[in-house]
PDB file of C-alpha atoms in Angstrom:
ATOM      1  CA  MET A  65     -25.742   6.413  19.342  1.00  0.00           C
ATOM      2  CA  LYS A  66     -27.840   8.265  16.533  1.00  0.00           C
ATOM      3  CA  PRO A  67     -30.804   8.023  15.005  1.00  0.00           C
ATOM      4  CA  LEU A  68     -32.163   5.323  12.361  1.00  0.00           C
ATOM      5  CA  LEU A  69     -30.677   5.999   9.027  1.00  0.00           C
ATOM      6  CA  ASN A  70     -32.891   8.155   7.038  1.00  0.00           C
ATOM      7  CA  TRP A  71     -32.920   7.889   3.695  1.00  0.00           C
ATOM      8  CA  LYS A  72     -34.479  10.905   3.120  1.00  0.00           C
ATOM      9  CA  ASP A  73     -31.667  12.911   4.606  1.00  0.00           C
ATOM     10  CA  ILE A  74     -29.202  11.323   2.337  1.00  0.00           C
ATOM     11  CA  ASP A  75     -28.679  14.064  -1.052  1.00  0.00           C
ATOM     12  CA  LEU A  76     -24.660  12.008  -1.907  1.00  0.00           C
ATOM     13  CA  VAL A  77     -23.518   8.591  -0.495  1.00  0.00           C
ATOM     14  CA  VAL A  78     -19.567   7.503  -0.887  1.00  0.00           C
ATOM     15  CA  PHE A  79     -18.281   4.387  -0.827  1.00  0.00           C
ATOM     16  CA  ASP A  80     -14.898   2.899  -0.004  1.00  0.00           C
ATOM     17  CA  VAL A  81     -13.656   0.595  -2.809  1.00  0.00           C
ATOM     18  CA  ASP A  82     -10.876  -1.505  -0.413  1.00  0.00           C
ATOM     19  CA  GLY A  83     -12.779  -4.062   1.832  1.00  0.00           C
ATOM     20  CA  THR A  84     -16.033  -2.509   1.955  1.00  0.00           C
ATOM     21  CA  LEU A  85     -17.320  -3.219  -2.545  1.00  0.00           C
ATOM     22  CA  TYR A  86     -15.174  -6.375  -2.169  1.00  0.00           C
ATOM     23  CA  ASP A  87     -14.455 -10.051  -0.471  1.00  0.00           C
ATOM     24  CA  PRO A  88     -11.365  -8.622   0.439  1.00  0.00           C
ATOM     25  CA  ARG A  89     -10.604 -12.198   1.521  1.00  0.00           C
ATOM     26  CA  ARG A  90     -11.358 -14.119  -1.230  1.00  0.00           C
ATOM     27  CA  LEU A  91      -9.325 -11.601  -3.539  1.00  0.00           C
ATOM     28  CA  ARG A  92      -6.099 -12.277  -0.791  1.00  0.00           C
ATOM     29  CA  LEU A  93      -6.739 -15.891  -1.551  1.00  0.00           C
ATOM     30  CA  ALA A  94      -6.791 -15.903  -4.962  1.00  0.00           C
ATOM     31  CA  MET A  95      -3.933 -13.311  -5.718  1.00  0.00           C
ATOM     32  CA  LEU A  96      -2.220 -15.296  -3.299  1.00  0.00           C
ATOM     33  CA  ARG A  97      -2.109 -17.957  -5.365  1.00  0.00           C
ATOM     34  CA  ARG A  98      -0.372 -15.817  -8.385  1.00  0.00           C
ATOM     35  CA  LEU A  99       2.167 -14.834  -6.053  1.00  0.00           C
ATOM     36  CA  LEU A 100       2.845 -18.689  -4.511  1.00  0.00           C
ATOM     37  CA  ALA A 101       3.578 -19.693  -8.280  1.00  0.00           C
ATOM     38  CA  ALA A 102       5.685 -16.748  -9.242  1.00  0.00           C
ATOM     39  CA  THR A 103       7.113 -17.442  -6.009  1.00  0.00           C
ATOM     40  CA  TRP A 104       8.673 -20.885  -6.884  1.00  0.00           C
ATOM     41  CA  GLN A 105       9.217 -19.648 -10.557  1.00  0.00           C
ATOM     42  CA  ALA A 106      11.310 -17.021  -9.291  1.00  0.00           C
ATOM     43  CA  ARG A 107      12.464 -18.988  -6.529  1.00  0.00           C
ATOM     44  CA  SER A 108      12.426 -15.835  -3.597  1.00  0.00           C
ATOM     45  CA  LEU A 109      10.475 -14.516  -1.431  1.00  0.00           C
ATOM     46  CA  ASP A 110      11.142 -10.836  -1.928  1.00  0.00           C
ATOM     47  CA  THR A 111       8.480 -10.169  -3.819  1.00  0.00           C
ATOM     48  CA  LEU A 112       5.868 -11.393  -1.100  1.00  0.00           C
ATOM     49  CA  ARG A 113       8.142  -9.552   1.951  1.00  0.00           C
ATOM     50  CA  THR A 114       8.781  -6.075  -0.603  1.00  0.00           C
ATOM     51  CA  LEU A 115       4.636  -6.367  -0.650  1.00  0.00           C
ATOM     52  CA  ARG A 116       4.247  -7.271   3.187  1.00  0.00           C
ATOM     53  CA  THR A 117       6.335  -3.758   3.862  1.00  0.00           C
ATOM     54  CA  PHE A 118       4.441  -1.786   1.020  1.00  0.00           C
ATOM     55  CA  ARG A 119       1.763  -2.479   3.177  1.00  0.00           C
ATOM     56  CA  GLN A 120       3.113  -2.048   6.818  1.00  0.00           C
ATOM     57  CA  VAL A 121       4.890   1.080   5.414  1.00  0.00           C
ATOM     58  CA  ARG A 122       1.102   2.874   4.213  1.00  0.00           C
ATOM     59  CA  GLU A 123      -0.764   2.068   7.155  1.00  0.00           C
ATOM     60  CA  ALA A 124       1.689   3.715   9.050  1.00  0.00           C
ATOM     61  CA  LEU A 125       1.582   6.632   7.185  1.00  0.00           C
ATOM     62  CA  GLY A 126      -1.917   6.890   7.238  1.00  0.00           C
ATOM     63  CA  ASP A 127      -1.594   6.101  11.610  1.00  0.00           C
ATOM     64  CA  ARG A 128       0.967   8.999  11.312  1.00  0.00           C
ATOM     65  CA  PRO A 129      -0.392  11.406   8.687  1.00  0.00           C
ATOM     66  CA  GLU A 130       3.138  12.740   6.736  1.00  0.00           C
ATOM     67  CA  PRO A 131       2.785  15.568   3.778  1.00  0.00           C
ATOM     68  CA  ASP A 132       5.233  13.850   1.879  1.00  0.00           C
ATOM     69  CA  PHE A 133       3.186  10.768   1.572  1.00  0.00           C
ATOM     70  CA  MET A 134       3.075   9.203  -1.655  1.00  0.00           C
ATOM     71  CA  ARG A 135       7.218   9.163  -1.886  1.00  0.00           C
ATOM     72  CA  LEU A 136       7.462   8.135   1.988  1.00  0.00           C
ATOM     73  CA  GLN A 137       5.654   5.061   1.305  1.00  0.00           C
ATOM     74  CA  TYR A 138       8.401   3.856  -1.934  1.00  0.00           C
ATOM     75  CA  ALA A 139      10.806   5.608   0.006  1.00  0.00           C
ATOM     76  CA  ARG A 140      10.428   3.451   3.351  1.00  0.00           C
ATOM     77  CA  THR A 141      10.099   0.221   1.672  1.00  0.00           C
ATOM     78  CA  ALA A 142      13.158   0.664  -0.149  1.00  0.00           C
ATOM     79  CA  ALA A 143      15.332   1.481   1.991  1.00  0.00           C
ATOM     80  CA  GLN A 144      13.944  -2.328   3.793  1.00  0.00           C
ATOM     81  CA  HIS A 145      14.883  -3.916   0.998  1.00  0.00           C
ATOM     82  CA  HIS A 146      17.334  -2.545  -0.939  1.00  0.00           C
ATOM     83  CA  LYS A 147      15.523  -1.675  -3.814  1.00  0.00           C
ATOM     84  CA  THR A 148      14.955   1.964  -5.737  1.00  0.00           C
ATOM     85  CA  GLU A 149      12.802   4.143  -4.898  1.00  0.00           C
ATOM     86  CA  ASP A 150      11.321   3.013  -9.235  1.00  0.00           C
ATOM     87  CA  GLU A 151      11.482  -0.650  -8.545  1.00  0.00           C
ATOM     88  CA  VAL A 152       8.767  -0.816  -5.521  1.00  0.00           C
ATOM     89  CA  ARG A 153       6.544   0.998  -7.333  1.00  0.00           C
ATOM     90  CA  ALA A 154       6.384  -0.810 -10.624  1.00  0.00           C
ATOM     91  CA  LEU A 155       6.270  -3.551  -8.301  1.00  0.00           C
ATOM     92  CA  THR A 156       3.496  -2.757  -6.490  1.00  0.00           C
ATOM     93  CA  MET A 157       1.320  -1.270  -8.626  1.00  0.00           C
ATOM     94  CA  GLU A 158       2.424  -4.687 -10.724  1.00  0.00           C
ATOM     95  CA  TRP A 159       0.373  -6.862  -7.869  1.00  0.00           C
ATOM     96  CA  MET A 160      -1.742  -4.633  -6.197  1.00  0.00           C
ATOM     97  CA  GLU A 161      -3.219  -1.941  -8.898  1.00  0.00           C
ATOM     98  CA  ARG A 162      -3.105  -4.106 -12.461  1.00  0.00           C
ATOM     99  CA  GLN A 163      -3.042  -8.201 -11.657  1.00  0.00           C
ATOM    100  CA  PRO A 164      -6.340  -8.329  -8.670  1.00  0.00           C
ATOM    101  CA  LEU A 165      -7.503  -6.261 -11.538  1.00  0.00           C
ATOM    102  CA  PRO A 166      -9.366  -9.486 -13.540  1.00  0.00           C
ATOM    103  CA  LEU A 167     -10.652 -11.251  -9.925  1.00  0.00           C
ATOM    104  CA  LEU A 168     -12.686  -8.555  -9.044  1.00  0.00           C
ATOM    105  CA  ALA A 169     -16.214  -9.244 -10.661  1.00  0.00           C
ATOM    106  CA  ALA A 170     -15.962 -13.048  -8.909  1.00  0.00           C
ATOM    107  CA  CYS A 171     -14.830 -10.705  -5.340  1.00  0.00           C
ATOM    108  CA  ARG A 172     -17.722  -8.424  -5.536  1.00  0.00           C
ATOM    109  CA  TYR A 173     -20.359  -7.837  -2.584  1.00  0.00           C
ATOM    110  CA  PRO A 174     -23.634  -9.144  -3.573  1.00  0.00           C
ATOM    111  CA  HIS A 175     -25.777  -6.980  -3.873  1.00  0.00           C
ATOM    112  CA  LEU A 176     -24.403  -3.737  -4.895  1.00  0.00           C
ATOM    113  CA  ASP A 177     -25.387  -3.144  -8.011  1.00  0.00           C
ATOM    114  CA  MET A 178     -28.609  -2.926  -7.641  1.00  0.00           C
ATOM    115  CA  LEU A 179     -27.667  -0.669  -4.812  1.00  0.00           C
ATOM    116  CA  PHE A 180     -26.078   1.620  -6.664  1.00  0.00           C
ATOM    117  CA  ALA A 181     -29.229   1.912  -9.540  1.00  0.00           C
ATOM    118  CA  GLY A 182     -31.526   2.238  -6.083  1.00  0.00           C
ATOM    119  CA  LEU A 183     -29.773   4.976  -4.863  1.00  0.00           C
ATOM    120  CA  ARG A 184     -29.253   7.175  -8.890  1.00  0.00           C
ATOM    121  CA  SER A 185     -32.870   5.616  -9.111  1.00  0.00           C
ATOM    122  CA  ALA A 186     -34.202   7.684  -6.018  1.00  0.00           C
ATOM    123  CA  GLY A 187     -31.476  11.001  -6.492  1.00  0.00           C
ATOM    124  CA  LYS A 188     -29.057   9.595  -4.940  1.00  0.00           C
ATOM    125  CA  LEU A 189     -25.385  10.634  -5.975  1.00  0.00           C
ATOM    126  CA  VAL A 190     -22.753   7.602  -5.839  1.00  0.00           C
ATOM    127  CA  ALA A 191     -19.754   9.364  -5.297  1.00  0.00           C
ATOM    128  CA  VAL A 192     -15.921   7.069  -3.850  1.00  0.00           C
ATOM    129  CA  PHE A 193     -12.879   7.741  -1.962  1.00  0.00           C
ATOM    130  CA  SER A 194     -10.089   5.477  -1.857  1.00  0.00           C
ATOM    131  CA  ASP A 195      -6.328   5.391  -0.430  1.00  0.00           C
ATOM    132  CA  TYR A 196      -5.599   3.733  -3.182  1.00  0.00           C
ATOM    133  CA  PRO A 197      -6.429   4.364  -7.788  1.00  0.00           C
ATOM    134  CA  ALA A 198      -9.831   3.324  -7.384  1.00  0.00           C
ATOM    135  CA  LEU A 199     -11.146   3.877 -11.320  1.00  0.00           C
ATOM    136  CA  ASP A 200      -9.994   0.659 -13.281  1.00  0.00           C
ATOM    137  CA  LYS A 201     -10.743  -1.084  -9.811  1.00  0.00           C
ATOM    138  CA  LEU A 202     -14.437   0.417 -10.149  1.00  0.00           C
ATOM    139  CA  ALA A 203     -14.406  -0.639 -13.794  1.00  0.00           C
ATOM    140  CA  ALA A 204     -13.276  -3.682 -13.006  1.00  0.00           C
ATOM    141  CA  LEU A 205     -16.423  -4.672 -10.359  1.00  0.00           C
ATOM    142  CA  GLY A 206     -18.646  -2.700 -13.096  1.00  0.00           C
ATOM    143  CA  LEU A 207     -20.083  -0.136 -11.069  1.00  0.00           C
ATOM    144  CA  GLN A 208     -19.449   3.531 -11.608  1.00  0.00           C
ATOM    145  CA  ALA A 209     -19.232   6.366  -9.070  1.00  0.00           C
ATOM    146  CA  ALA A 210     -18.730  10.674  -9.831  1.00  0.00           C
ATOM    147  CA  PRO A 211     -17.045  12.232  -8.065  1.00  0.00           C
ATOM    148  CA  VAL A 212     -13.553   9.202  -7.558  1.00  0.00           C
ATOM    149  CA  VAL A 213     -11.053  10.759  -5.238  1.00  0.00           C
ATOM    150  CA  CYS A 214      -7.766   8.704  -3.867  1.00  0.00           C
ATOM    151  CA  ALA A 215      -5.969   9.621  -1.319  1.00  0.00           C
ATOM    152  CA  THR A 216      -2.897   9.668  -4.194  1.00  0.00           C
ATOM    153  CA  ASP A 217      -4.988  12.672  -6.155  1.00  0.00           C
ATOM    154  CA  ALA A 218      -1.989  15.724  -5.958  1.00  0.00           C
ATOM    155  CA  GLU A 219      -4.861  17.814  -5.298  1.00  0.00           C
ATOM    156  CA  VAL A 220      -5.991  15.420  -1.983  1.00  0.00           C
ATOM    157  CA  ALA A 221      -2.563  13.794  -1.233  1.00  0.00           C
ATOM    158  CA  ARG A 222      -3.403  12.438   2.675  1.00  0.00           C
ATOM    159  CA  LEU A 223      -4.627   9.307   3.694  1.00  0.00           C
ATOM    160  CA  LYS A 224      -8.103   8.780   5.161  1.00  0.00           C
ATOM    161  CA  PRO A 225      -8.999   9.210   8.413  1.00  0.00           C
ATOM    162  CA  ASP A 226      -7.422  11.807   6.829  1.00  0.00           C
ATOM    163  CA  PRO A 227     -10.918  14.009   5.468  1.00  0.00           C
ATOM    164  CA  ALA A 228      -9.478  15.794   2.983  1.00  0.00           C
ATOM    165  CA  GLY A 229     -10.723  13.538  -0.091  1.00  0.00           C
ATOM    166  CA  LEU A 230     -14.541  13.696   1.675  1.00  0.00           C
ATOM    167  CA  LEU A 231     -14.346  17.383   1.982  1.00  0.00           C
ATOM    168  CA  SER A 232     -12.954  17.889  -1.794  1.00  0.00           C
ATOM    169  CA  ILE A 233     -16.069  15.491  -3.108  1.00  0.00           C
ATOM    170  CA  LEU A 234     -18.486  18.009  -0.476  1.00  0.00           C
ATOM    171  CA  ARG A 235     -17.024  20.699  -2.773  1.00  0.00           C
ATOM    172  CA  GLN A 236     -17.432  19.080  -6.213  1.00  0.00           C
ATOM    173  CA  THR A 237     -20.759  18.058  -5.419  1.00  0.00           C
ATOM    174  CA  GLY A 238     -21.966  20.774  -3.511  1.00  0.00           C
ATOM    175  CA  VAL A 239     -23.586  19.089  -1.463  1.00  0.00           C
ATOM    176  CA  GLN A 240     -23.584  20.008   2.328  1.00  0.00           C
ATOM    177  CA  ALA A 241     -22.144  17.136   5.324  1.00  0.00           C
ATOM    178  CA  ARG A 242     -24.999  16.541   7.378  1.00  0.00           C
ATOM    179  CA  ARG A 243     -26.746  15.198   3.727  1.00  0.00           C
ATOM    180  CA  ALA A 244     -23.638  13.288   2.827  1.00  0.00           C
ATOM    181  CA  LEU A 245     -23.471   9.150   4.261  1.00  0.00           C
ATOM    182  CA  MET A 246     -19.700   6.912   4.058  1.00  0.00           C
ATOM    183  CA  ILE A 247     -20.017   3.442   3.759  1.00  0.00           C
ATOM    184  CA  GLY A 248     -16.860   2.162   4.514  1.00  0.00           C
ATOM    185  CA  ASP A 249     -15.650  -0.872   6.609  1.00  0.00           C
ATOM    186  CA  ARG A 250     -13.422   0.609   8.760  1.00  0.00           C
ATOM    187  CA  PHE A 251     -14.086   1.762  12.026  1.00  0.00           C
ATOM    188  CA  ASP A 252     -10.211   3.701  12.651  1.00  0.00           C
ATOM    189  CA  ARG A 253     -10.047   4.675   8.736  1.00  0.00           C
ATOM    190  CA  ASP A 254     -13.703   5.283   7.100  1.00  0.00           C
ATOM    191  CA  ALA A 255     -15.586   5.853   9.799  1.00  0.00           C
ATOM    192  CA  ALA A 256     -12.867   8.458  11.679  1.00  0.00           C
ATOM    193  CA  ALA A 257     -12.814  10.380   8.102  1.00  0.00           C
ATOM    194  CA  ALA A 258     -16.421  10.770   8.318  1.00  0.00           C
ATOM    195  CA  SER A 259     -16.663  12.074  11.900  1.00  0.00           C
ATOM    196  CA  ARG A 260     -13.402  14.431  10.358  1.00  0.00           C
ATOM    197  CA  ALA A 261     -16.052  16.130   7.969  1.00  0.00           C
ATOM    198  CA  ASP A 262     -18.701  15.726   9.560  1.00  0.00           C
ATOM    199  CA  MET A 263     -20.419  13.490   7.500  1.00  0.00           C
ATOM    200  CA  ARG A 264     -22.775  10.094   8.589  1.00  0.00           C
ATOM    201  CA  ALA A 265     -20.816   6.974   8.748  1.00  0.00           C
ATOM    202  CA  LEU A 266     -22.270   3.134   7.808  1.00  0.00           C
ATOM    203  CA  ILE A 267     -19.761   0.837   8.247  1.00  0.00           C
ATOM    204  CA  ARG A 268     -19.292  -3.147   7.103  1.00  0.00           C
ATOM    205  CA  ALA A 269     -18.976  -4.953   9.854  1.00  0.00           C
ATOM    206  CA  SER A 270     -19.832  -8.547  12.059  1.00  0.00           C
ATOM    207  CA  LYS A 271     -20.445  -6.675  15.749  1.00  0.00           C
ATOM    208  CA  PRO A 272     -22.383  -3.834  15.958  1.00  0.00           C
ATOM    209  CA  HIS A 273     -20.302  -0.444  17.561  1.00  0.00           C
ATOM    210  CA  PRO A 274     -20.902   1.887  20.570  1.00  0.00           C
ATOM    211  CA  ALA A 275     -20.157   5.372  17.835  1.00  0.00           C
ATOM    212  CA  PHE A 276     -21.072   4.294  14.512  1.00  0.00           C
ATOM    213  CA  GLU A 277     -24.156   2.716  12.455  1.00  0.00           C
ATOM    214  CA  THR A 278     -23.340  -0.523  11.074  1.00  0.00           C
ATOM    215  CA  PHE A 279     -24.527  -3.473   8.469  1.00  0.00           C
ATOM    216  CA  ARG A 280     -23.576  -7.250   7.561  1.00  0.00           C
ATOM    217  CA  ALA A 281     -24.197  -6.887   4.005  1.00  0.00           C
ATOM    218  CA  TYR A 282     -26.077  -5.801   0.842  1.00  0.00           C
ATOM    219  CA  ASP A 283     -29.689  -6.478   1.866  1.00  0.00           C
ATOM    220  CA  ASP A 284     -29.900  -5.087   4.706  1.00  0.00           C
ATOM    221  CA  PRO A 285     -32.945  -3.524   6.285  1.00  0.00           C
ATOM    222  CA  VAL A 286     -31.235  -0.119   5.756  1.00  0.00           C
ATOM    223  CA  PHE A 287     -30.677  -0.470   2.300  1.00  0.00           C
ATOM    224  CA  GLN A 288     -33.518  -1.991   1.265  1.00  0.00           C
ATOM    225  CA  PRO A 289     -35.859   1.415   0.799  1.00  0.00           C
ATOM    226  CA  MET A 290     -32.748   1.705  -2.319  1.00  0.00           C
ATOM    227  CA  LEU A 291     -32.960  -1.881  -2.868  1.00  0.00           C
ATOM    228  CA  HIS A 292     -36.731  -1.155  -3.512  1.00  0.00           C
ATOM    229  CA  ARG A 293     -35.766   1.886  -6.831  1.00  0.00           C
ATOM    230  CA  ALA A 294     -34.066  -0.445  -8.197  1.00  0.00           C
ATOM    231  CA  PRO A 295     -34.573  -1.539 -11.596  1.00  0.00           C
ATOM    232  CA  SER A 296     -35.525  -4.907 -12.458  1.00  0.00           C
ATOM    233  CA  ARG A 297     -32.402  -5.360 -15.131  1.00  0.00           C
ATOM    234  CA  ALA A 298     -30.176  -4.707 -11.789  1.00  0.00           C
ATOM    235  CA  SER A 299     -28.681  -8.626 -11.210  1.00  0.00           C
ATOM    236  CA  ALA A 300     -28.546  -9.294  -7.073  1.00  0.00           C
ATOM    237  CA  GLY A 301     -24.853 -10.642  -7.640  1.00  0.00           C
ATOM    238  CA  PRO A 302     -21.372 -10.302  -9.534  1.00  0.00           C
ATOM    239  CA  PRO A 303     -21.798  -9.968 -13.702  1.00  0.00           C
TER     240      PRO A 303
END
């Protein structure tokens, strides 16, 4: 086990987005209601099935990386559902990128705005590395980070646990890996990517892990030094 986190050793904090900045169960339930309404209106399960396949394909591409994952994620899904790649791209953009945006603020985990403000007040850089496009999601969540790097960026083009996105952030910020921290929600993706980049990881989880530090909520003791640095105007919950 690594020693307890000392914030004096950290200059850069990189956050994952999906499942890390907001409650994915709450969002899935809200999105399910929208999807079921669309399914009933269309009298077809096609959209639900296509989205499920797309997620499975993305997960498999993370497990077995291929250089052309951006095209393959659409091509492999399209082949299973007798669609064109453009049709799959439009469907996933609508239901995975656009439709969730107005729902995200209500799903944001409490204390995150205070944590972001406290980190900046303490002189820490706050960045994001996500497997999905993140700028619009951050805006919807009322959070700011820089740089924001995604697996879909042309210069990255690698899904976690490949550390390409983290290495890009380190280059852009000039921060040494040993002074950077990755905060995520998956050991097999976020923690593994951090480990490959020689960075520390702090993972949101319900149970401790033998190799990585964990937390349950953003007001846990590990975050208290940064929360106490937050300006009083930051609120404790979603906007």
